[in-house]
Short mmCIF file of N, CA, C and O and ligand atoms in Angstrom, two decimals:
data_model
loop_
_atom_site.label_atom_id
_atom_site.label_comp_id
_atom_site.label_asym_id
_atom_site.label_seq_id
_atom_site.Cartn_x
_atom_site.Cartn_y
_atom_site.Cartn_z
N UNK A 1 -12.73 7.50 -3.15
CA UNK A 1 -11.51 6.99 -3.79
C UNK A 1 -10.40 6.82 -2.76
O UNK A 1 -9.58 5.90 -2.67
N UNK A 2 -10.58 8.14 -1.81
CA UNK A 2 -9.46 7.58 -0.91
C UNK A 2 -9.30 6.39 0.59
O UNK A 2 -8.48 5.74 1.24
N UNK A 3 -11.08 6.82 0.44
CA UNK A 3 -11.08 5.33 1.08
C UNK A 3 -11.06 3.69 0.40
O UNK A 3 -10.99 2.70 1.12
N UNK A 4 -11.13 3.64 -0.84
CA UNK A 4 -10.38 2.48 -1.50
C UNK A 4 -9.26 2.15 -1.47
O UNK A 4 -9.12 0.93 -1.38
N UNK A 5 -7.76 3.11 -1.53
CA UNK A 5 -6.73 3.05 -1.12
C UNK A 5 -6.02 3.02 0.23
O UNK A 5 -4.94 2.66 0.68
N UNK A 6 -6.89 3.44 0.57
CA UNK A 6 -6.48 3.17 2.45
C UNK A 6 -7.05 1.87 2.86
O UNK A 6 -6.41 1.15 3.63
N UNK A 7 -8.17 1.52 2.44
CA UNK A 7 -8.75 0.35 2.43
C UNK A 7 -8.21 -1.08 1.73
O UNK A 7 -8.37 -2.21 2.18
N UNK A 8 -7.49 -0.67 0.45
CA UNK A 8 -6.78 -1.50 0.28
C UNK A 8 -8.07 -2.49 -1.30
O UNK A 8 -8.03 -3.53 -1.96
N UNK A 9 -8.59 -1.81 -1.23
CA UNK A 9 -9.98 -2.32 -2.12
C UNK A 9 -9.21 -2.06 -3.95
O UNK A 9 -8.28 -1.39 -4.40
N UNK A 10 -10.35 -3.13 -4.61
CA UNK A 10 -10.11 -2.56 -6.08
C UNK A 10 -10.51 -1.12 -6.47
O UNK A 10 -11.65 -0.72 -6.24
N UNK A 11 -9.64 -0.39 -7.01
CA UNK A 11 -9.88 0.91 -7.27
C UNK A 11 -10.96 0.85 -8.75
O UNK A 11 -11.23 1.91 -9.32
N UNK A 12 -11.49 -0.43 -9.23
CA UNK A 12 -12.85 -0.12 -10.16
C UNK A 12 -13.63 -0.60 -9.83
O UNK A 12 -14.47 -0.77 -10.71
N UNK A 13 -13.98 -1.15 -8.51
CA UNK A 13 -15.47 -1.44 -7.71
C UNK A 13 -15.40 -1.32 -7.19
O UNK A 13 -16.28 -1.95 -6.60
N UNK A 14 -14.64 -0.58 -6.26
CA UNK A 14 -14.26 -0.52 -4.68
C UNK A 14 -15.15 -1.77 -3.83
O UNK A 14 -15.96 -1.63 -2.92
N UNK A 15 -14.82 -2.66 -4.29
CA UNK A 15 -15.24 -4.22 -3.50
C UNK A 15 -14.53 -4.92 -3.27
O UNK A 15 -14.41 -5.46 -2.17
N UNK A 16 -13.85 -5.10 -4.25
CA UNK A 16 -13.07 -6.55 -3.71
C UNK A 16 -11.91 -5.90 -3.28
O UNK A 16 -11.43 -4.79 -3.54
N UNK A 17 -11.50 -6.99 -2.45
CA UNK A 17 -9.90 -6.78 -1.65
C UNK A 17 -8.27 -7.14 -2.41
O UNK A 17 -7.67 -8.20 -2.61
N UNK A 18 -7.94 -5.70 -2.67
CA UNK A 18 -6.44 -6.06 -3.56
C UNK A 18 -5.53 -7.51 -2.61
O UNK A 18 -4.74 -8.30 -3.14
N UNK A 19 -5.81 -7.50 -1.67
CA UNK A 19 -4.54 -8.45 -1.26
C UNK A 19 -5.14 -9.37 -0.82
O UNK A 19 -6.18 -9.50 -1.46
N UNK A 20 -5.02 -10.33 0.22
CA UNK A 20 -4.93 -12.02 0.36
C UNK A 20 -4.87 -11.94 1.52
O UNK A 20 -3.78 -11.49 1.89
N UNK A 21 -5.96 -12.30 2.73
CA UNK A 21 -5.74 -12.18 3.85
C UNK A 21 -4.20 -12.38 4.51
O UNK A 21 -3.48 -13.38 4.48
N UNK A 22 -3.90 -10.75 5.29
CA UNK A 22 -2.87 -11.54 6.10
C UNK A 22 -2.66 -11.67 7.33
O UNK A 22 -3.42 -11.39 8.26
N UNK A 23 -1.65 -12.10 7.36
CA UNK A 23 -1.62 -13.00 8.95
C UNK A 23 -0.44 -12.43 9.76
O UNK A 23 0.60 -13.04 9.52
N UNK A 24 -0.31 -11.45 10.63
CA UNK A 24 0.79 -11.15 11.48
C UNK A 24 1.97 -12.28 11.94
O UNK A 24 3.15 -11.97 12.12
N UNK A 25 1.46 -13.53 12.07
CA UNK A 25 2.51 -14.11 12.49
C UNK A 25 3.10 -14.94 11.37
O UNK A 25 3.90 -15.77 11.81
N UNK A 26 2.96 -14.97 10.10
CA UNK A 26 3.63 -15.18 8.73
C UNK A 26 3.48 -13.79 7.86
O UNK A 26 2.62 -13.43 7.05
N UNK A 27 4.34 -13.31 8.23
CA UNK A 27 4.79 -12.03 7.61
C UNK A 27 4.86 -12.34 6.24
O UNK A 27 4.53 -11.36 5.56
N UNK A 28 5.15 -13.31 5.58
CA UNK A 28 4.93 -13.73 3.57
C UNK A 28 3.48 -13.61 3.17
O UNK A 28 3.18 -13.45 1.98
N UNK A 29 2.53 -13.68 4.18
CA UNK A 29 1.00 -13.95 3.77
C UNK A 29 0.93 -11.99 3.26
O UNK A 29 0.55 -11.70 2.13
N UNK A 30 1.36 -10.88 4.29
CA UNK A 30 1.04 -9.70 4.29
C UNK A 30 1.50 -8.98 2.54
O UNK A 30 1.22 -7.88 2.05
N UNK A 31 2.34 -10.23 1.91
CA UNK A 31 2.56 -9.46 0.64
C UNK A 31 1.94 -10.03 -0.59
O UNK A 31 2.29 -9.70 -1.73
N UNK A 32 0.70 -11.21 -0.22
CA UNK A 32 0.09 -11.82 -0.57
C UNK A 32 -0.92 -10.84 -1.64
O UNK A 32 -1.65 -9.95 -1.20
N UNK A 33 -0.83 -11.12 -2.80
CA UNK A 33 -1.46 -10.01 -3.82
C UNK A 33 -2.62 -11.22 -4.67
O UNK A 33 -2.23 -12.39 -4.69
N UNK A 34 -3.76 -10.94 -5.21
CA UNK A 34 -4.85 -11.31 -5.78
C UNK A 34 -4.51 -11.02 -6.85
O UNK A 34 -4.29 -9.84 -7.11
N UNK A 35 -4.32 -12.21 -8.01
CA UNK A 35 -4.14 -11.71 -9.49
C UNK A 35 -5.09 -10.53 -10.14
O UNK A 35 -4.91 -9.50 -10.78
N UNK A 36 -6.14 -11.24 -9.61
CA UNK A 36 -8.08 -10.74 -10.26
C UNK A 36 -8.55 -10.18 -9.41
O UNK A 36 -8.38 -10.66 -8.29
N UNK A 37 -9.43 -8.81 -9.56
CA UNK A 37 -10.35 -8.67 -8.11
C UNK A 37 -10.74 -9.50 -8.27
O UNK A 37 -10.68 -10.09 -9.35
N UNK A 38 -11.40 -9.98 -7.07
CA UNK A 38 -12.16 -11.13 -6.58
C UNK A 38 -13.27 -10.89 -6.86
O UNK A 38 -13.84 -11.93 -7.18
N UNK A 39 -14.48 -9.25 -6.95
CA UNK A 39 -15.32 -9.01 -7.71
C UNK A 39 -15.95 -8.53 -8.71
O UNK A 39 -17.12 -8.53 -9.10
N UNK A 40 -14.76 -8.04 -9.14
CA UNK A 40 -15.19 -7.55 -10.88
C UNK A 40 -13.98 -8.01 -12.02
O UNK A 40 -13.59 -7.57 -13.10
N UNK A 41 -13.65 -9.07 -11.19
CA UNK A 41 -12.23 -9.68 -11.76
C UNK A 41 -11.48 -8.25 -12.83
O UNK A 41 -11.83 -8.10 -14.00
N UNK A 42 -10.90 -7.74 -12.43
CA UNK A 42 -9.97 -6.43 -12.65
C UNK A 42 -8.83 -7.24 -12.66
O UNK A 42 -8.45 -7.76 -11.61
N UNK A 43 -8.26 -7.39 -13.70
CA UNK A 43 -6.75 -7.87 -13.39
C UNK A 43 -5.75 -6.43 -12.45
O UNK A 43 -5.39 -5.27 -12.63
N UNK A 44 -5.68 -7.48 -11.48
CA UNK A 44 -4.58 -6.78 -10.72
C UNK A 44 -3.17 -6.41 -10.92
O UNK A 44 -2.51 -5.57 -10.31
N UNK A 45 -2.76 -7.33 -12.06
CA UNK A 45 -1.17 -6.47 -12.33
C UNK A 45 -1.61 -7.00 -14.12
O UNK A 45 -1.63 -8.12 -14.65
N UNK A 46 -1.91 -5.60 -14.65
CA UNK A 46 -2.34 -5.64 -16.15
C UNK A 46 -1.20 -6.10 -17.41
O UNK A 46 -1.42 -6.74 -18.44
N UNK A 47 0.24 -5.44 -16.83
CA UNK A 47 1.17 -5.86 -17.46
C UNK A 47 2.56 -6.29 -16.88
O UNK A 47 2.79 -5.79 -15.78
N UNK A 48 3.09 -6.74 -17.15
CA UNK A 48 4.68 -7.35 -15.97
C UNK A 48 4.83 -5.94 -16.05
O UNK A 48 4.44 -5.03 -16.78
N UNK A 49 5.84 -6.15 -14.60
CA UNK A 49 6.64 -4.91 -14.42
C UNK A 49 5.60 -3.58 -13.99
O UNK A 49 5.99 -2.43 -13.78
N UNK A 50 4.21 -4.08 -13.93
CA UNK A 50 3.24 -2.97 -13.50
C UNK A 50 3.95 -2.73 -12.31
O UNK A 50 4.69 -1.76 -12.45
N UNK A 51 4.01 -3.27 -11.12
CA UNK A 51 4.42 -2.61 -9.97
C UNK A 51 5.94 -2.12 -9.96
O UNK A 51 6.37 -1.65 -8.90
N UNK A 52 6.66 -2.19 -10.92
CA UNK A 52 8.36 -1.48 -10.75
C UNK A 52 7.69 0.13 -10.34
O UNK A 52 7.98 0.72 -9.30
N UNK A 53 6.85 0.64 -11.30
CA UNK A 53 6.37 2.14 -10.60
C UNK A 53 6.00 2.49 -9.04
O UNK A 53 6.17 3.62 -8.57
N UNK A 54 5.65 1.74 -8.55
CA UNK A 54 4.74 1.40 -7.55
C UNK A 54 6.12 1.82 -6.21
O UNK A 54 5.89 2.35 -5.12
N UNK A 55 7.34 1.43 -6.67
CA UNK A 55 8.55 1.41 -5.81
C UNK A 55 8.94 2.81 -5.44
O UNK A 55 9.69 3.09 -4.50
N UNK A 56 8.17 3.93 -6.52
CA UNK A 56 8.51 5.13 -6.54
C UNK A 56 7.16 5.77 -5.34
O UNK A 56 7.39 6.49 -4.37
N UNK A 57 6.05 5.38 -5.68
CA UNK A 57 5.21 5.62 -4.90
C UNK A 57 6.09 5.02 -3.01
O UNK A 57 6.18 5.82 -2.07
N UNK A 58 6.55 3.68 -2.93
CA UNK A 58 6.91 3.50 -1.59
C UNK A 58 8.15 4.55 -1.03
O UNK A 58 8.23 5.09 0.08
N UNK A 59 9.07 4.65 -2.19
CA UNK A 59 10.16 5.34 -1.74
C UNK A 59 9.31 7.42 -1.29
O UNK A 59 9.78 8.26 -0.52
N UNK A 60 8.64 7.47 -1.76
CA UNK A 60 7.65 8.81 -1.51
C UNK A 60 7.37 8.50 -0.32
O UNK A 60 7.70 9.43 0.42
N UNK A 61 6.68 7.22 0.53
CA UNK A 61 5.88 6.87 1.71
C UNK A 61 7.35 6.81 2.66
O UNK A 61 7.25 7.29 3.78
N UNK A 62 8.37 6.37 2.35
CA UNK A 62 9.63 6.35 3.27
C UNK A 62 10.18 7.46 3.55
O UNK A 62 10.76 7.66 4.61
N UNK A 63 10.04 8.46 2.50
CA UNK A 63 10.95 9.55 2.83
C UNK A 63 10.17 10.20 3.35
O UNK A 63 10.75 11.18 3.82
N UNK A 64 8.46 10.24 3.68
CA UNK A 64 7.67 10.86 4.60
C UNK A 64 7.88 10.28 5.89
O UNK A 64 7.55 10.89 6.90
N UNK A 65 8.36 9.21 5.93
CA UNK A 65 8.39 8.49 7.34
C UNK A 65 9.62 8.75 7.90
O UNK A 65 9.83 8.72 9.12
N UNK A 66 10.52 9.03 6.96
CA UNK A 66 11.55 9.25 7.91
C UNK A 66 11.59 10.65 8.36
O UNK A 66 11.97 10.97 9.49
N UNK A 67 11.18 11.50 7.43
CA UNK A 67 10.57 13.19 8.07
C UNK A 67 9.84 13.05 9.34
O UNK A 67 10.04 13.71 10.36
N UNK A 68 8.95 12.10 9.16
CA UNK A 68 8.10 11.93 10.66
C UNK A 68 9.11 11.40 11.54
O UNK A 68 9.23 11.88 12.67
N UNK A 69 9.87 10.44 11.13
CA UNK A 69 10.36 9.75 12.51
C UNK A 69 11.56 10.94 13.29
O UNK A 69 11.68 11.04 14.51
N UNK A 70 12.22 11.64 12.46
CA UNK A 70 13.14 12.39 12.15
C UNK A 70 12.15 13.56 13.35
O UNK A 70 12.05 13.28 14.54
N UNK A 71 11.52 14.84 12.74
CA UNK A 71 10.51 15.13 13.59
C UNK A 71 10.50 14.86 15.31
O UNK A 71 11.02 15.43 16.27
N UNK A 72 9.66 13.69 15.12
CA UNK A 72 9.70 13.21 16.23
C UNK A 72 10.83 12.88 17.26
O UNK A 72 10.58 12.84 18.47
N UNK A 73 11.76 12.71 16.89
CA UNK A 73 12.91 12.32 17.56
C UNK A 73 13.01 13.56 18.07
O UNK A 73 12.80 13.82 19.26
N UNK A 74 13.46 14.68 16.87
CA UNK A 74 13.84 15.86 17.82
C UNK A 74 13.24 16.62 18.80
O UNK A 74 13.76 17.39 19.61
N UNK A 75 11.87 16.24 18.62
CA UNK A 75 10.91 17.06 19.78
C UNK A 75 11.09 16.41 21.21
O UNK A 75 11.19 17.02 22.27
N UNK A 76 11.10 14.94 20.99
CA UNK A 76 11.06 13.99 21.85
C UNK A 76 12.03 13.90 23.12
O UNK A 76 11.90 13.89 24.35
N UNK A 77 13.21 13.84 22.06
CA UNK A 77 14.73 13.69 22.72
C UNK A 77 15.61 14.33 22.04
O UNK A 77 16.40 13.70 21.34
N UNK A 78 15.64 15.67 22.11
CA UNK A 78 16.22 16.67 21.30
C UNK A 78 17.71 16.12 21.64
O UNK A 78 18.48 16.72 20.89
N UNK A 79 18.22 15.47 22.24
CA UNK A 79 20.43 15.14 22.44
C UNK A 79 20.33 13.56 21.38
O UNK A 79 21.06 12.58 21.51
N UNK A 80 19.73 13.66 20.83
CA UNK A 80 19.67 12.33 20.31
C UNK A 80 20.83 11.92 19.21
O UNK A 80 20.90 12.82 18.37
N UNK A 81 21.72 10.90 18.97
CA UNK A 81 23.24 11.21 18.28
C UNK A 81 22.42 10.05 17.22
O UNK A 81 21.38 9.39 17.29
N UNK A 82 23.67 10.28 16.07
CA UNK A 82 23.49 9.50 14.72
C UNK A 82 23.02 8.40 14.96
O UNK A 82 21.96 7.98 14.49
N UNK A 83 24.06 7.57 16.05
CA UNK A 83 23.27 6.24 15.53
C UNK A 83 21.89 5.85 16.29
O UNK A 83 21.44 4.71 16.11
N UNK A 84 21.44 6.43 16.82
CA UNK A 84 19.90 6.57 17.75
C UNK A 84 18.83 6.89 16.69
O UNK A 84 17.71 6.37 16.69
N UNK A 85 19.40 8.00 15.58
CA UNK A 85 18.53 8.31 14.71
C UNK A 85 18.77 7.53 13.59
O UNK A 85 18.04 7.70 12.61
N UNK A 86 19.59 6.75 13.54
CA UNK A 86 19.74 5.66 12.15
C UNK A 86 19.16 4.38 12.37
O UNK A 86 18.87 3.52 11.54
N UNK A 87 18.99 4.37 14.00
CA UNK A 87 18.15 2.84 14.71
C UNK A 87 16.96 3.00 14.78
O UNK A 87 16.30 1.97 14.71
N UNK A 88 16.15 4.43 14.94
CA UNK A 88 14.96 4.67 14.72
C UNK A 88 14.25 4.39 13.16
O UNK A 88 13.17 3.89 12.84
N UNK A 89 15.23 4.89 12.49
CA UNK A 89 14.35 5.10 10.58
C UNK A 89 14.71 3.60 10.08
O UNK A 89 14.10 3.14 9.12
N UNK A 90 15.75 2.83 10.76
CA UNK A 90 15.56 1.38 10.58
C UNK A 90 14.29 0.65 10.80
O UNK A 90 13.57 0.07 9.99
N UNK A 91 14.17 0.83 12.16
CA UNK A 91 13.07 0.00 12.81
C UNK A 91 11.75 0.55 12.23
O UNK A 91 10.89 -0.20 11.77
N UNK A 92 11.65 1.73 12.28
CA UNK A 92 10.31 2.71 11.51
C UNK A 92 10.03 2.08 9.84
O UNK A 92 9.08 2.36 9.11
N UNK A 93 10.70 1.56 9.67
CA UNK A 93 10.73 1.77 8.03
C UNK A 93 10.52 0.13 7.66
O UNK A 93 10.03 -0.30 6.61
N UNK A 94 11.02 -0.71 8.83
CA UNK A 94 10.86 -2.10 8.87
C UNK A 94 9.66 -2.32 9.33
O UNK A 94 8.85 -2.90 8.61
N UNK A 95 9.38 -2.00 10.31
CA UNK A 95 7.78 -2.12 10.58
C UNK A 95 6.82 -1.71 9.65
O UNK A 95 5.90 -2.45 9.31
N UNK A 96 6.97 -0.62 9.24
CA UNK A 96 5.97 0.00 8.42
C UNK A 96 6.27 -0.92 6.89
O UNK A 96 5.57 -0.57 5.94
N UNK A 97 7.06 -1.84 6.69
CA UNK A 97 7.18 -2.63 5.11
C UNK A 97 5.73 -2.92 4.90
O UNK A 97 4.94 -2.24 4.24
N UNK A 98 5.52 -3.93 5.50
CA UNK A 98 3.85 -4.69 4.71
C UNK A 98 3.14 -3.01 4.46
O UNK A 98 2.94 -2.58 3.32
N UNK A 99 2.92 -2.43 5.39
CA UNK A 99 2.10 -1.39 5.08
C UNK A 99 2.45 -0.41 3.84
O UNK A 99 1.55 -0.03 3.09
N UNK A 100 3.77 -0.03 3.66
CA UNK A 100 4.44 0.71 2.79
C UNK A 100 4.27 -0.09 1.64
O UNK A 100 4.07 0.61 0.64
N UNK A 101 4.27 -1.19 1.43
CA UNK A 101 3.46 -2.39 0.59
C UNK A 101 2.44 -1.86 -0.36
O UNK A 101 2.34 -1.46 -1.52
N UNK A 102 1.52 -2.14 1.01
CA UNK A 102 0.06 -2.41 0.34
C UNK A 102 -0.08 -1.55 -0.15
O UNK A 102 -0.34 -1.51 -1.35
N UNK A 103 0.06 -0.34 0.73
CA UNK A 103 -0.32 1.12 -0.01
C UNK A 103 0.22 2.17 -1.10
O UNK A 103 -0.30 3.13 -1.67
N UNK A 104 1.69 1.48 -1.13
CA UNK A 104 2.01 1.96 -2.63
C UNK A 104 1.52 1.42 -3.56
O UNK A 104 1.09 2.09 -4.50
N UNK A 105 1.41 -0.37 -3.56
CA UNK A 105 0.83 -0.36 -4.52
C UNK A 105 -1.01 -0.21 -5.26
O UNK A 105 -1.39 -0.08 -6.43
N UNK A 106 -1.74 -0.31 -3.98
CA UNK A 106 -2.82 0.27 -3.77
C UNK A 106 -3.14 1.68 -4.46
O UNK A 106 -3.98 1.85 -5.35
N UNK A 107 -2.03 3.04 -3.69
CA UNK A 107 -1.94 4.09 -4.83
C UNK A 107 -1.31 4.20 -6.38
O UNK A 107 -1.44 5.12 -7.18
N UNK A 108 -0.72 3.18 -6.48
CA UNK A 108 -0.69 3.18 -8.14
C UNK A 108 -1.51 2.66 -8.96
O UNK A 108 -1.85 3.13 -10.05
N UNK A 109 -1.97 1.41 -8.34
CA UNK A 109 -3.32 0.75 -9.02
C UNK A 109 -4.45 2.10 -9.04
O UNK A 109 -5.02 2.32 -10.11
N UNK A 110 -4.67 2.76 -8.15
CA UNK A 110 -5.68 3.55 -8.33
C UNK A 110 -5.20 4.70 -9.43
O UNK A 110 -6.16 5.36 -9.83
N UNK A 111 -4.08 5.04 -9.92
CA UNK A 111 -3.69 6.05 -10.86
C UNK A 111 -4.18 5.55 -12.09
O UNK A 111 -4.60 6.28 -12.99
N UNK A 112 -4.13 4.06 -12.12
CA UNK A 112 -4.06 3.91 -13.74
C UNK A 112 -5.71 2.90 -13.91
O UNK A 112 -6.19 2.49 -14.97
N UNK A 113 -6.11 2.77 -12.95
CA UNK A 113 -7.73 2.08 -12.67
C UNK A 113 -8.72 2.94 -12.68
O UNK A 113 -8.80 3.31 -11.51
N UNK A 114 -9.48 3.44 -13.26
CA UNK A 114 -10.48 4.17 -12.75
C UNK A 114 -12.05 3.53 -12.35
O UNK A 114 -12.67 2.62 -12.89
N UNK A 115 -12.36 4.26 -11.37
CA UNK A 115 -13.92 3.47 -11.21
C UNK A 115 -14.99 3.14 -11.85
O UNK A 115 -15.25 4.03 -12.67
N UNK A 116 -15.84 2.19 -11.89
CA UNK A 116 -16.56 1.83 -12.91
C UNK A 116 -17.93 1.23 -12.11
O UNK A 116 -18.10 0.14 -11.55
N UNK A 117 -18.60 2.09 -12.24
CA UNK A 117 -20.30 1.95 -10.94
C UNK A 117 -20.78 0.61 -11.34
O UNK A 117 -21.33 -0.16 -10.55
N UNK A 118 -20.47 0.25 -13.01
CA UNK A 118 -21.65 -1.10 -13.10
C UNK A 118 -20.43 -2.36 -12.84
O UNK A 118 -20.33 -2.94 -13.92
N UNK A 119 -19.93 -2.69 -12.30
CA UNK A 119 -18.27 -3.26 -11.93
C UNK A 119 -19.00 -3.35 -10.46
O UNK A 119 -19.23 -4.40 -9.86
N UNK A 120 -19.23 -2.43 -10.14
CA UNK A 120 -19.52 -2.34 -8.30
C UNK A 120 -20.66 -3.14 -8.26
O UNK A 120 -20.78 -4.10 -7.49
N UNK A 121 -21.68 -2.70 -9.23
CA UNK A 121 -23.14 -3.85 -9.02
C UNK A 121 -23.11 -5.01 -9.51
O UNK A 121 -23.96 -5.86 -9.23
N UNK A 122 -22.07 -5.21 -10.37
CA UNK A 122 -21.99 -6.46 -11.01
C UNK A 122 -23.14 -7.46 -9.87
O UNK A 122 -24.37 -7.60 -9.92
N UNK A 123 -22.07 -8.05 -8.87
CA UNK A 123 -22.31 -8.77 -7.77
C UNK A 123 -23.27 -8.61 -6.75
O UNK A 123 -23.70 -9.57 -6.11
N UNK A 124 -23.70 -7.25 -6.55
CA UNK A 124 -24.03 -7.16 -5.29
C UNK A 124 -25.75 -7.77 -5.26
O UNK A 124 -26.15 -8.14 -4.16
N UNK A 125 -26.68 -7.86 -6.40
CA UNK A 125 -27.88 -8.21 -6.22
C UNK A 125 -27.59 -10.30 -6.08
O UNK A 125 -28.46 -11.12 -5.78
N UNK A 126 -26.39 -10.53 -6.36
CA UNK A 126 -26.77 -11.88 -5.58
C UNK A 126 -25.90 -12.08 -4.22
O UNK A 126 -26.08 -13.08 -3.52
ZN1 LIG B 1 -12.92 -4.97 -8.45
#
Protein backbone atom coordinates (compact mmCIF):
# COMPACT_ATOMS: atom_id res chain seq x y z
CA UNK A 1 0.00 0.00 0.00
CA UNK A 2 2.74 2.20 0.69
CA UNK A 3 4.36 1.58 -2.25
CA UNK A 4 1.20 2.67 -4.28
CA UNK A 5 1.36 6.03 -2.70
CA UNK A 6 4.84 6.76 -3.12
CA UNK A 7 4.44 5.39 -6.45
CA UNK A 8 1.80 7.46 -7.22
CA UNK A 9 -0.42 4.31 -8.55
CA UNK A 10 -4.33 3.67 -8.14
CA UNK A 11 -4.79 2.74 -4.62
CA UNK A 12 -7.55 -0.21 -5.98
CA UNK A 13 -5.20 -1.96 -8.43
CA UNK A 14 -2.17 -0.63 -7.72
CA UNK A 15 -1.70 -0.35 -11.69
CA UNK A 16 -2.57 2.32 -13.18
CA UNK A 17 -0.90 5.70 -12.78
CA UNK A 18 -2.91 8.51 -10.73
CA UNK A 19 -1.34 11.31 -12.79
CA UNK A 20 -0.46 12.18 -16.54
CA UNK A 21 2.98 11.97 -17.53
CA UNK A 22 5.05 14.83 -16.43
CA UNK A 23 7.42 16.85 -17.91
CA UNK A 24 10.04 18.99 -15.87
CA UNK A 25 10.27 21.60 -18.30
CA UNK A 26 6.29 22.41 -18.32
CA UNK A 27 5.74 22.46 -14.83
CA UNK A 28 1.44 22.49 -15.69
CA UNK A 29 1.93 18.85 -17.13
CA UNK A 30 3.32 17.77 -13.22
CA UNK A 31 -0.33 18.61 -11.91
CA UNK A 32 -1.77 16.75 -14.66
CA UNK A 33 -4.42 14.30 -12.89
CA UNK A 34 -6.30 11.16 -14.80
CA UNK A 35 -10.06 11.40 -14.33
CA UNK A 36 -10.26 7.28 -14.48
CA UNK A 37 -7.54 4.85 -13.59
CA UNK A 38 -6.39 4.05 -16.71
CA UNK A 39 -6.77 0.30 -15.49
CA UNK A 40 -9.57 -0.46 -13.54
CA UNK A 41 -11.14 2.83 -14.49
CA UNK A 42 -11.53 3.92 -10.61
CA UNK A 43 -12.84 7.28 -10.86
CA UNK A 44 -10.21 9.43 -9.63
CA UNK A 45 -12.02 12.33 -8.03
CA UNK A 46 -15.47 10.43 -6.96
CA UNK A 47 -17.10 13.63 -5.87
CA UNK A 48 -16.27 17.60 -6.46
CA UNK A 49 -14.43 19.00 -3.84
CA UNK A 50 -12.83 15.36 -3.22
CA UNK A 51 -9.42 16.90 -3.11
CA UNK A 52 -10.30 20.20 -0.73
CA UNK A 53 -9.23 17.33 2.04
CA UNK A 54 -6.26 16.44 0.33
CA UNK A 55 -4.91 20.30 1.20
CA UNK A 56 -4.85 19.12 4.80
CA UNK A 57 -2.86 16.09 3.98
CA UNK A 58 -0.22 18.77 1.94
CA UNK A 59 -0.28 21.32 4.68
CA UNK A 60 0.88 18.00 7.13
CA UNK A 61 3.78 17.34 4.23
CA UNK A 62 4.86 21.27 4.61
CA UNK A 63 4.97 21.57 8.08
CA UNK A 64 7.26 18.33 8.02
CA UNK A 65 9.37 20.09 5.55
CA UNK A 66 9.81 22.95 7.13
CA UNK A 67 10.86 20.95 10.50
CA UNK A 68 13.34 19.33 8.13
CA UNK A 69 14.49 22.36 6.45
CA UNK A 70 14.44 24.20 9.83
CA UNK A 71 16.64 21.15 11.36
CA UNK A 72 18.89 21.31 8.86
CA UNK A 73 19.72 24.79 8.77
CA UNK A 74 20.62 24.72 12.33
CA UNK A 75 23.03 21.89 12.23
CA UNK A 76 24.41 23.20 9.04
CA UNK A 77 24.87 26.89 9.73
CA UNK A 78 23.96 27.26 13.22
CA UNK A 79 24.38 31.85 12.86
CA UNK A 80 21.79 31.61 10.36
CA UNK A 81 19.26 35.01 10.74
CA UNK A 82 15.42 35.21 9.82
CA UNK A 83 15.56 36.03 6.56
CA UNK A 84 18.09 33.06 5.47
CA UNK A 85 15.61 30.83 7.20
CA UNK A 86 12.46 32.35 5.52
CA UNK A 87 14.52 32.00 1.96
CA UNK A 88 15.19 28.47 2.70
CA UNK A 89 11.31 27.17 3.62
CA UNK A 90 10.43 29.36 0.50
CA UNK A 91 12.54 27.70 -1.92
CA UNK A 92 12.08 24.14 0.00
CA UNK A 93 8.45 24.29 -0.16
CA UNK A 94 8.47 25.62 -3.89
CA UNK A 95 10.40 22.96 -5.14
CA UNK A 96 8.90 20.33 -3.33
CA UNK A 97 5.02 21.73 -4.87
CA UNK A 98 4.51 19.09 -7.74
CA UNK A 99 5.70 16.56 -5.24
CA UNK A 100 3.69 17.85 -2.17
CA UNK A 101 0.99 17.47 -5.00
CA UNK A 102 1.05 14.22 -6.00
CA UNK A 103 1.48 12.81 -2.76
CA UNK A 104 -1.12 14.40 -0.81
CA UNK A 105 -3.32 13.66 -3.03
CA UNK A 106 -2.14 10.13 -3.66
CA UNK A 107 -2.46 9.74 0.36
CA UNK A 108 -5.99 10.70 0.45
CA UNK A 109 -7.11 8.75 -2.48
CA UNK A 110 -5.65 5.83 -0.69
CA UNK A 111 -7.78 6.64 2.69
CA UNK A 112 -11.00 6.48 1.06
CA UNK A 113 -10.00 3.66 -1.95
CA UNK A 114 -9.40 0.46 -0.81
CA UNK A 115 -7.74 -2.38 -2.77
CA UNK A 116 -9.50 -4.68 -4.82
CA UNK A 117 -7.22 -7.97 -6.17
CA UNK A 118 -9.83 -8.71 -9.07
CA UNK A 119 -9.44 -4.73 -10.28
CA UNK A 120 -5.60 -5.64 -10.41
CA UNK A 121 -6.29 -8.76 -12.80
CA UNK A 122 -8.87 -7.23 -14.56
CA UNK A 123 -6.16 -6.41 -17.38
CA UNK A 124 -3.26 -8.13 -16.81
CA UNK A 125 -4.03 -11.63 -18.80
CA UNK A 126 -4.27 -9.44 -22.01
ZN1 LIG B 1 -6.87 1.34 -10.85
Amino acid sequence: MLKSIFTFQCPRCRKGNLFQEGNLLRPGSLFKMHSHCPHCQQSLEPEPGFYFGAMFVSYAINTALFIAAWVALTILYPDYTLSMLLGLLTAVVTLALPLTYRLSRSIWLAIFVRFDPQASQKKSSE
